[in-house]
Coordinates of C-alpha atoms in Angstrom, one line a residue:
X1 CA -13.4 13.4 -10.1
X2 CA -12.8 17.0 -10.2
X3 CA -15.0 18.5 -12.6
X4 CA -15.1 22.3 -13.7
X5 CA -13.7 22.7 -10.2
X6 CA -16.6 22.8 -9.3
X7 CA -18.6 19.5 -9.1
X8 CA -17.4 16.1 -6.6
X9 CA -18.7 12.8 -8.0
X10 CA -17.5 9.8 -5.9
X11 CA -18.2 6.1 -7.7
X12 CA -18.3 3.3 -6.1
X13 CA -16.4 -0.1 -7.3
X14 CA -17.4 -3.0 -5.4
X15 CA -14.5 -5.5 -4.4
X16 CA -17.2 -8.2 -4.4
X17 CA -19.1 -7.9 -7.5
X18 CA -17.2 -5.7 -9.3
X19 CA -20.2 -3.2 -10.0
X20 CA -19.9 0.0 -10.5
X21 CA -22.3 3.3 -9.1
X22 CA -22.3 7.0 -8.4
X23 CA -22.6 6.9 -4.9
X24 CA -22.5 11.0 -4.0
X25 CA -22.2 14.0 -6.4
X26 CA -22.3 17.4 -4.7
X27 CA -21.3 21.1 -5.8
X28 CA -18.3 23.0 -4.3
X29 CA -19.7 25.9 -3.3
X30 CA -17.4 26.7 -0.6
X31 CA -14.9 28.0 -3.6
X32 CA -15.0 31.3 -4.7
X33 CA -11.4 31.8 -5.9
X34 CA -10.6 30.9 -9.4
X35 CA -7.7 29.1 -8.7
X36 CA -7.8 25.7 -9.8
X37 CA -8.2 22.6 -7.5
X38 CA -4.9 20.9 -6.7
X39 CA -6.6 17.9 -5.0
X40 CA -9.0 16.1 -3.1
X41 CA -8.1 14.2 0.5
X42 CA -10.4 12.0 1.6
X43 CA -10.4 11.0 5.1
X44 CA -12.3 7.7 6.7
X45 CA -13.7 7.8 10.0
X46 CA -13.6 3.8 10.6
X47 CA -16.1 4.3 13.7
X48 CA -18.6 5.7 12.2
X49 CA -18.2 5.4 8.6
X50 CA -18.4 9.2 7.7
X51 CA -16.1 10.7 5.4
X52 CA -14.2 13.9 5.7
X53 CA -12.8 15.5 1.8
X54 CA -10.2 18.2 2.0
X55 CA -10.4 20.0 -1.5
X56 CA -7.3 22.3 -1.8
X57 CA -6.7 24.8 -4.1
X58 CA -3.7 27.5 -4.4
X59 CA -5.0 29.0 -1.8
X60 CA -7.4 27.2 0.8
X61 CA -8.4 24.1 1.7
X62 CA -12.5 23.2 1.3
X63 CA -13.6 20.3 3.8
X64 CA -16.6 18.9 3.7
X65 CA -18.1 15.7 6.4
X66 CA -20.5 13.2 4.3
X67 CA -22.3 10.7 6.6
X68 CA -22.6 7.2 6.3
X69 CA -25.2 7.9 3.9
X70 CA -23.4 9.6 1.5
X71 CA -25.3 12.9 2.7
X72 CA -23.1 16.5 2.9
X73 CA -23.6 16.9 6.9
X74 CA -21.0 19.7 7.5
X75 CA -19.0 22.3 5.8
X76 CA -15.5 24.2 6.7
X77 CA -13.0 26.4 5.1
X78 CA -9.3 27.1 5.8
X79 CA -6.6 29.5 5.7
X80 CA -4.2 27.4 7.0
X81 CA -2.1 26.4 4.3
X82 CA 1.6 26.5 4.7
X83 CA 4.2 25.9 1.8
X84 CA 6.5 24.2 4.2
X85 CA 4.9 21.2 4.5
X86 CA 3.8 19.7 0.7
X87 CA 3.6 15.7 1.5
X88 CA 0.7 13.9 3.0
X89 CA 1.8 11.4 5.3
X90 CA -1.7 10.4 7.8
X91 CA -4.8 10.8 8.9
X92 CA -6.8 10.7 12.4
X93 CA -10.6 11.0 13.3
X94 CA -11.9 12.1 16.9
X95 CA -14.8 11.4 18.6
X96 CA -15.0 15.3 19.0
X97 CA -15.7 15.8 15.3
X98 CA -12.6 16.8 14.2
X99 CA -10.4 15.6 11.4
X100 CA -6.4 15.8 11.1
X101 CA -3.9 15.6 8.4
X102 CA -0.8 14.9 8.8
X103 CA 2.2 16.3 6.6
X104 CA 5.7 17.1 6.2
X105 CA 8.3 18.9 4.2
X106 CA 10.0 17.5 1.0
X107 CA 13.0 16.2 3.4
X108 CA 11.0 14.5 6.0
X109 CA 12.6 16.6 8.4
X110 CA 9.9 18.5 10.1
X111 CA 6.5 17.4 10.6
X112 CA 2.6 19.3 11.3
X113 CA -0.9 18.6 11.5
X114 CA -4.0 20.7 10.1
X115 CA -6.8 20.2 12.8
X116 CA -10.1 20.9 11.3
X117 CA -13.0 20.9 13.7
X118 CA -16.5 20.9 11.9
X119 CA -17.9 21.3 15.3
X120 CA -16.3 24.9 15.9
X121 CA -16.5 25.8 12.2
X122 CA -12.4 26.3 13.1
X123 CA -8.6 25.1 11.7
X124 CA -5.4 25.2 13.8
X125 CA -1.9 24.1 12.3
X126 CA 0.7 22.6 14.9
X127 CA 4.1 21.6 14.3
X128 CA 5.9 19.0 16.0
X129 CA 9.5 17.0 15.4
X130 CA 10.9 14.0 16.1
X131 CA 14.9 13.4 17.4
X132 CA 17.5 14.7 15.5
X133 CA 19.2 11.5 15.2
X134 CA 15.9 9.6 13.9
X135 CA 14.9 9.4 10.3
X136 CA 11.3 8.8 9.5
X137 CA 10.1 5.4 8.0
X138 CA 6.2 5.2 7.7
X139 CA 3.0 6.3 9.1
X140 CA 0.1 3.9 10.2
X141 CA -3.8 4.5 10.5
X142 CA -5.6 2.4 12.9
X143 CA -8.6 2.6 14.4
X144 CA -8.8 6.3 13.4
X145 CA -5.2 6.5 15.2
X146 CA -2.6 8.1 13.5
X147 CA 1.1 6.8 14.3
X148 CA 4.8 7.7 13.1
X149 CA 7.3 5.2 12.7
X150 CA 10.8 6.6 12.6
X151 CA 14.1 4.7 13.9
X152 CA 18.1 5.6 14.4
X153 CA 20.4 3.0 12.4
X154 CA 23.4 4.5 15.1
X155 CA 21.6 3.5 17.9
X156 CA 19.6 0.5 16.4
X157 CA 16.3 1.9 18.1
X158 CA 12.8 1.9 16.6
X159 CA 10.2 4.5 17.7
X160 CA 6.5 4.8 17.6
X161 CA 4.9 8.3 17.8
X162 CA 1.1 8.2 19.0
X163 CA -0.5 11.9 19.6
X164 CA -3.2 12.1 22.2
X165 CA -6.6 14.4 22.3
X166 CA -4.5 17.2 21.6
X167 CA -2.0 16.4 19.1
X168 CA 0.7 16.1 20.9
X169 CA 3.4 13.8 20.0
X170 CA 4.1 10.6 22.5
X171 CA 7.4 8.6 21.8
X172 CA 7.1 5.0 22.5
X173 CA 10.7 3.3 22.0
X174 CA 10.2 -0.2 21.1
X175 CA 12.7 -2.5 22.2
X176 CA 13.9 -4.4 19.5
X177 CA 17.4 -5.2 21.6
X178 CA 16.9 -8.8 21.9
X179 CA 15.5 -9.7 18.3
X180 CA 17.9 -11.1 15.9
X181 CA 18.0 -10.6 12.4
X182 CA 20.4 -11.6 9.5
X183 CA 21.1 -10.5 6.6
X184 CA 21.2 -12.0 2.7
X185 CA 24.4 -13.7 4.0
X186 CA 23.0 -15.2 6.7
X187 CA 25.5 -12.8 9.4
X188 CA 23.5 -10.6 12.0
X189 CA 22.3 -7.4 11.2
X190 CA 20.6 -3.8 12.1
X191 CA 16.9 -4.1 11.4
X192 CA 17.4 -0.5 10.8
X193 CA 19.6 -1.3 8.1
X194 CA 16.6 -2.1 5.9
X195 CA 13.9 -0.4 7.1
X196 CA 16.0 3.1 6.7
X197 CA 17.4 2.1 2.9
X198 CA 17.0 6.0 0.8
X199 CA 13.7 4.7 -0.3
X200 CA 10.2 5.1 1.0
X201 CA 9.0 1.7 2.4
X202 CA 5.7 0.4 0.8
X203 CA 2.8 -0.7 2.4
X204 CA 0.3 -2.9 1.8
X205 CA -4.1 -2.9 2.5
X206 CA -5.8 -6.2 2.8
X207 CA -7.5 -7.6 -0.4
X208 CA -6.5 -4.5 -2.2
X209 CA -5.1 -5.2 -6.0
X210 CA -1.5 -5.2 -5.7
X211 CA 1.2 -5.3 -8.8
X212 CA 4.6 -7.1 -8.7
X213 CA 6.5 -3.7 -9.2
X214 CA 5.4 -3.3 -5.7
X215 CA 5.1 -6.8 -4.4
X216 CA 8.9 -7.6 -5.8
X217 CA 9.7 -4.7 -2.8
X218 CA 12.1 -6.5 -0.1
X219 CA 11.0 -5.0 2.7
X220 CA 7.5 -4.2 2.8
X221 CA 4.9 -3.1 5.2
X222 CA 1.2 -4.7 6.5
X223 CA -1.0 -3.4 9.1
X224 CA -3.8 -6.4 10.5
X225 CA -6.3 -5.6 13.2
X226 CA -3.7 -3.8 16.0
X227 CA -0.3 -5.2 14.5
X228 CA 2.0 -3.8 12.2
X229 CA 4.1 -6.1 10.3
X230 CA 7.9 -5.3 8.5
X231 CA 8.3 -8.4 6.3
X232 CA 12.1 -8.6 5.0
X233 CA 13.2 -10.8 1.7
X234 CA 16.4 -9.8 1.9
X235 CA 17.5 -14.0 2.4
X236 CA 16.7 -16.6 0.3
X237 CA 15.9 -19.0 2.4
X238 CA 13.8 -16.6 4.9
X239 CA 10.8 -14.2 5.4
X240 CA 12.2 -12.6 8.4
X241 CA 9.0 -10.7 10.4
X242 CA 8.9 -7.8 12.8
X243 CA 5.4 -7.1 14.7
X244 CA 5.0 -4.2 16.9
X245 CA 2.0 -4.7 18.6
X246 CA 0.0 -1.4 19.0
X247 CA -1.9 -1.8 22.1
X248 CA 1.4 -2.6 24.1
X249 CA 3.8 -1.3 21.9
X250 CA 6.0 -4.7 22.0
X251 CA 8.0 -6.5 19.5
X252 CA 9.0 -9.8 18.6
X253 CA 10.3 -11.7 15.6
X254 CA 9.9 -14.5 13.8
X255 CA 10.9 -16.0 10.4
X256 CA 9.3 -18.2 7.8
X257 CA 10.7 -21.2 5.5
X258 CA 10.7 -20.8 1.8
X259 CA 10.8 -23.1 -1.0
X260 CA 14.3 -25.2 -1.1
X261 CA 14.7 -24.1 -4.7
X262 CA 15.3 -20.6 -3.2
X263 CA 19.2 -21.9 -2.6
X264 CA 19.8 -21.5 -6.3
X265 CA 17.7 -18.3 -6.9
X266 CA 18.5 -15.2 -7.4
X267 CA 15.4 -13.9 -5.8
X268 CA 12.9 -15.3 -3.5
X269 CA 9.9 -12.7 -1.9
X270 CA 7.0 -13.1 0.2
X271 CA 3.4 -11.9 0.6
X272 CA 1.1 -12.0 3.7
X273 CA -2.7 -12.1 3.0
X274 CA -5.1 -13.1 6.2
X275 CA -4.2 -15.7 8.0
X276 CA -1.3 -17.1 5.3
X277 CA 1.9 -16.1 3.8
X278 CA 2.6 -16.3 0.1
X279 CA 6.2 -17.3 -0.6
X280 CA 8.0 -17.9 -4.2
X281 CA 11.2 -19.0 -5.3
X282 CA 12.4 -18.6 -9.3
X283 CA 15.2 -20.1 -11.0
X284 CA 15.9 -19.7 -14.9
X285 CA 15.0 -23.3 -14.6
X286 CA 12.1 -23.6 -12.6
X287 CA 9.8 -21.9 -10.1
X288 CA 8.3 -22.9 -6.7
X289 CA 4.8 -21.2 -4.8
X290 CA 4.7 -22.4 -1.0
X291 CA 1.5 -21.1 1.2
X292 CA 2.2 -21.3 4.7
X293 CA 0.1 -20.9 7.4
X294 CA 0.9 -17.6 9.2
X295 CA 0.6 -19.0 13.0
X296 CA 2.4 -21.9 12.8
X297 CA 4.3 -21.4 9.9
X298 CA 3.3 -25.5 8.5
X299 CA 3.2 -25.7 4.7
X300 CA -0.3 -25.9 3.3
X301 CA 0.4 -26.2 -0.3
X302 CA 3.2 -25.5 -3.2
X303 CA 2.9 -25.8 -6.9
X304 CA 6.0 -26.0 -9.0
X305 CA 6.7 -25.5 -12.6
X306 CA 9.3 -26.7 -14.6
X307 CA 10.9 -25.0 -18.0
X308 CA 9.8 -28.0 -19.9
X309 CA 6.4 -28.3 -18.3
X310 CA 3.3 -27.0 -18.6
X311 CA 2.2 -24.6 -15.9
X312 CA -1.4 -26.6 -15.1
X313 CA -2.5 -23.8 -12.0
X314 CA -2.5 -20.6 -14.0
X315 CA -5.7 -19.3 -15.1
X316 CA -4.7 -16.6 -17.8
X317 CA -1.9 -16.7 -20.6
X318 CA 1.5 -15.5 -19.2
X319 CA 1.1 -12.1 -20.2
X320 CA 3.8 -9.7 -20.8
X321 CA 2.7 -6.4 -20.3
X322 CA 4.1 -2.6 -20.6
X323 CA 7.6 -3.9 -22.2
X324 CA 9.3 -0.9 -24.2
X325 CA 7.6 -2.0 -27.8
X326 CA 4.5 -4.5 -27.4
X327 CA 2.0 -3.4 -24.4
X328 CA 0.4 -6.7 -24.3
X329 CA 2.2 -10.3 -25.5
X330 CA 1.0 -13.6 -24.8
X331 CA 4.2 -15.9 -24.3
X332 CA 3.4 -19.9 -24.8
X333 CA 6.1 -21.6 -23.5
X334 CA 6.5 -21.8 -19.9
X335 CA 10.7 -21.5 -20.6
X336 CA 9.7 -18.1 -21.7
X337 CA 8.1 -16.8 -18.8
X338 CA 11.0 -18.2 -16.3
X339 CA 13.3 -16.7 -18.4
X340 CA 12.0 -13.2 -18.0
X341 CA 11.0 -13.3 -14.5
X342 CA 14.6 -14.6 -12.9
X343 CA 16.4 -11.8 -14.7
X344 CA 14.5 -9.1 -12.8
X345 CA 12.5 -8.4 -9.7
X346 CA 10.7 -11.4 -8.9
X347 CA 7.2 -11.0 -6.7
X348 CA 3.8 -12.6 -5.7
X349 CA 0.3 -11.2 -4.5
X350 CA -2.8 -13.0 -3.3
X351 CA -5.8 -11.4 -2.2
X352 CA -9.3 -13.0 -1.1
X353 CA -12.5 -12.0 -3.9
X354 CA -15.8 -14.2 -3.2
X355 CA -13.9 -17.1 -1.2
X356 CA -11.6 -17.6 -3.7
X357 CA -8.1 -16.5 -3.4
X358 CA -6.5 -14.3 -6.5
X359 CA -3.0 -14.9 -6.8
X360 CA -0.6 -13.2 -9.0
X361 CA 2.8 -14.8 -9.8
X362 CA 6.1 -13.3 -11.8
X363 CA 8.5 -10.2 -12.3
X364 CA 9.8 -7.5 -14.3
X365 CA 12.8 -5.5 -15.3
X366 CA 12.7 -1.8 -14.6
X367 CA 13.1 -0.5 -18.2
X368 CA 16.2 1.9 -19.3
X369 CA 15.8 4.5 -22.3
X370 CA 18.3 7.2 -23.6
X371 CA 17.2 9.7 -20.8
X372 CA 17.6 7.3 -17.5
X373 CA 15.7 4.9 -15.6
X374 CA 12.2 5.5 -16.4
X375 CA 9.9 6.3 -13.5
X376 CA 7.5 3.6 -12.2
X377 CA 3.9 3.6 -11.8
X378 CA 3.3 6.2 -15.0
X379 CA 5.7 9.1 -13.9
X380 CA 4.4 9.9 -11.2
X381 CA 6.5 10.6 -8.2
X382 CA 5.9 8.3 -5.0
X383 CA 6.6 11.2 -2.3
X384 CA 4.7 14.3 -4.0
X385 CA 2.0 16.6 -3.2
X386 CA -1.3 15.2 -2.9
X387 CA -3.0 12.4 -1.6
X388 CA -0.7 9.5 -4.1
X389 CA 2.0 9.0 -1.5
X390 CA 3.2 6.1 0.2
X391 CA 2.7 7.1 3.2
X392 CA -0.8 8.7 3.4
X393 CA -2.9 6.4 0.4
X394 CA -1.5 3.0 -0.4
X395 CA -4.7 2.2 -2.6
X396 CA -4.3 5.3 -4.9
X397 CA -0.2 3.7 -5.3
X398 CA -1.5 0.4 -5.6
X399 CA -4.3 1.5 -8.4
X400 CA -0.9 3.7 -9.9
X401 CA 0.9 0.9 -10.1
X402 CA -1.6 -1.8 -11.6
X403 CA -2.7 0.9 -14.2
X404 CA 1.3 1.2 -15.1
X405 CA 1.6 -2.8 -15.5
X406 CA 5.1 -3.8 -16.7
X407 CA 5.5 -7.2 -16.0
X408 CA 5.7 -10.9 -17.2
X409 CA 3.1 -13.0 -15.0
X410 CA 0.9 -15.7 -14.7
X411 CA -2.8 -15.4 -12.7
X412 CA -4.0 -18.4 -10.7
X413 CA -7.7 -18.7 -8.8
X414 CA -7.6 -20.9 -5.3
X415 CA -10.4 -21.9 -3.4
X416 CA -10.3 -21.8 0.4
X417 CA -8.2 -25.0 0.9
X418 CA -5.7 -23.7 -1.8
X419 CA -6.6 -26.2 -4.6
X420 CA -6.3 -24.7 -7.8
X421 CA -9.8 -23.8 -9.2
X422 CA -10.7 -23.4 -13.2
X423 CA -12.2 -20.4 -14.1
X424 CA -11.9 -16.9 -15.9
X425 CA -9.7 -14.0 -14.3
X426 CA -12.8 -11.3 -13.4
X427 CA -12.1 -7.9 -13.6
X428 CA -11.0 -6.3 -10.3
X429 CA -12.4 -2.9 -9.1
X430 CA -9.1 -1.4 -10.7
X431 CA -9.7 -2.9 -13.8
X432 CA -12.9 -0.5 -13.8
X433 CA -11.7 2.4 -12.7
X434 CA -8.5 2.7 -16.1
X435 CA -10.8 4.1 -18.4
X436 CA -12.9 6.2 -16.2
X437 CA -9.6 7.7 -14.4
X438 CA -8.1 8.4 -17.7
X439 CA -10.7 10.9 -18.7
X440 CA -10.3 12.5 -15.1
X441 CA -7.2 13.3 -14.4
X442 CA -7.9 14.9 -11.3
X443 CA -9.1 11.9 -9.2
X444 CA -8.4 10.4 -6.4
X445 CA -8.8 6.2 -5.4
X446 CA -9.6 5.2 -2.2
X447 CA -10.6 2.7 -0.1
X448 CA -14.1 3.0 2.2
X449 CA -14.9 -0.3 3.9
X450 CA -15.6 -3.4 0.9
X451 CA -15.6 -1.0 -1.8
X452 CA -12.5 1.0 -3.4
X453 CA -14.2 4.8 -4.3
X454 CA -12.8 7.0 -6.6
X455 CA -13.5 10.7 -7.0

């Protein structure tokens, strides 16, 4: 939370338990300008749990290093702001006690880093490019790495950027020549093709409250220990899976079953959580949940609902939510809720809380109005200034998007076999954060180790 420009107060919202503290509140008294605060980048240092925040104004950019102890250890101001380059895209820690962050212009065409070194008390900008013929696709953090995903559809190639000590930019090309993919009529296609669509690929953090305006993507994004995974739904009858593995930088594909009812539907999807995959296939008829193992790909469980039956796994209502007149329904017939969901996009999230998987089931239709297609998530722009992009903070999207809830959908609790489990829908660290958020429009979510921060 920004407060009087002047204040930082970082609260923490425990995944776990769902409590709520102030965890660090400290002045900024680096600023002297009377600009106001544009916004606040927070930066995690997975090694040693410190925490870098950038605090930018018109003008310059305020970083401060908090310790694992949530104790202000080092201060650092910067001139090095340049109007180029307006969307975050990364991040990277070094051992040396310097912090990066990565950016690039509105296009996506040209790309730099601001190096700030607590160490030295001193800032560097560098600006580096990738081949004209490559479009970027997504950026990944691991391991306090930073890496740059971009690909050519012409040449079919996929290439990874890592940056060494220095910052320089090192092209891996991974060889995707031998993988075969198809498309949603089953011919064989350019990965390319769907990773490089117009629109910026989502992406996805473990355990991390996710909403079916963003789970209902096709093609979507997960990063586990050293892998990244590009999960496509573009068939109905197959998750198709890329991994790029980034100790090696090798690929290989594989692809998943889904339900048999995904034949007749108009859209099937797909989730990954730990060591399973989520997979859902709707009909205005009928609806089928399949969790798969993730190694072997064996069925574990399904549950099914008819439009005549009662849906017996679901542990809330079927709640319609954020429709153009009622923000909150309560829909009693299971008919009802297959009805809405096969006419849009159609999604699924799980996510692990206290042994007990979380699921989320159902869809929504993006709603119209005189002016256009209303924007998602609230209004507010995926690929914009600040740290809300898709490419630099998939939690503060995620939290965007739950806040923004329009969708018709069904909650279910599992317990570690997958056997449906009675018991109330608790309020998720999100669910905490709406009202406080609200009152502080300036904030930023985040996510630091088991808890999801906000400031």
């Amino acid at each position: 939370m920004i407060k009087n420009f002047l204040s930082l107060i970082i609260l923490s919202f425990s995944i776990a338990t769902f409590s709520q503290e102030t965890v660090l509140s400290f002045n900024n008294d680096l600023k002297t300008s009377s600009s106001d605060i544009k916004d606040v980048i927070p930066v995690v240092n997975t090694e040693t749990n410190e925490i870098a925040f950038f605090v930018a104004d018109a003008k310059n950019v305020y970083g401060y290093k908090v310790d694992a102890n949530f104790k202000v250890i080092a201060k650092i101001t910067s001139e090095e702001k340049s109007r180029k380059y307006k969307v975050l895209i990364g991040s990277s820690a070094s051992k040396n006690d310097s912090y990066r962050v990565f950016l690039t212009d509105k296009n996506q065409n040209n790309f730099a880093f601001v190096n700030f070194s607590f160490k030295d008390g001193a800032t560097s900008l560098k600006e580096f490019s990738i081949g004209e013929d490559e479009e970027f696709i997504q950026t990944v953090n691991s391991k306090n790495q930073f890496y740059l995903i971009s690909g050519s559809k012409l040449e079919n190639h996929l290439y990874l950027y890592s940056f060494d000590e220095y910052g320089t930019p090192i092209k891996n090309d991974i060889d995707i020549s031998a993988l075969r993919f198809i498309d949603y009529k089953g011919k064989n296609t350019n990965i390319l093709s769907f990773l490089i669509t117009g629109n910026d690929l989502k992406k996805f953090e473990e355990n991390t409250p996710n909403s079916i305006e963003l789970t209902s993507e096709e093609t979507k994004m997960f990063v586990r220990e050293n892998s990244i995974f590009f999960t496509l739904d573009h068939h109905k009858m197959f998750t198709q899976v890329l991994e790029i593995d980034l100790d090696t930088y090798k690929a290989d594909s594989f692809q998943f079953n889904k339900p048999a009812l995904g034949e007749k539907a108009k859209r099937t999807n797909s989730y990954l959580n730990g060591k399973n995959i989520f997979t859902i296939a709707v009909t205005k008829d009928q609806f089928s949940v399949e969790i798969l193992d993730f190694e072997t790909g064996n069925l574990i469980k399904e549950y099914s609902a008819s439009k005549d039956e009662e849906i017996t796994f679901k542990n809330t209502a079927i709640i319609q939510e954020g429709g153009m007149y009622d923000a909150y329904r309560e829909l009693g017939k299971t008919n009802r809720f297959l009805k809405r969901i096969s006419k849009g996009n159609s999604g699924i999230s799980a996510r692990k809380v206290n042994n007990q998987y979380h699921v989320i089931i159902g869809g929504y239709i993006v709603q119209k109005s005189s002016g256009g297609m209303m924007m998602p998530f609230g209004g507010i722009p995926l690929g914009t200034i600040g740290s809300a992009t898709v490419f630099f903070n998939p939690t503060q999207i995620a939290f965007n998007s739950f806040s923004n809830n329009k969708t018709t959908r069904i909650e279910s609790l599992f317990d570690e076999n997958f056997n449906h489990v009675e018991g109330e829908i608790k309020e998720n660290a999100f669910d905490k954060m709406i009202d406080f958020k609200s009152n502080n429009k300036g904030s930023t979510v985040f996510k630091y180790k088991d808890f999801e921060l906000v400031i």
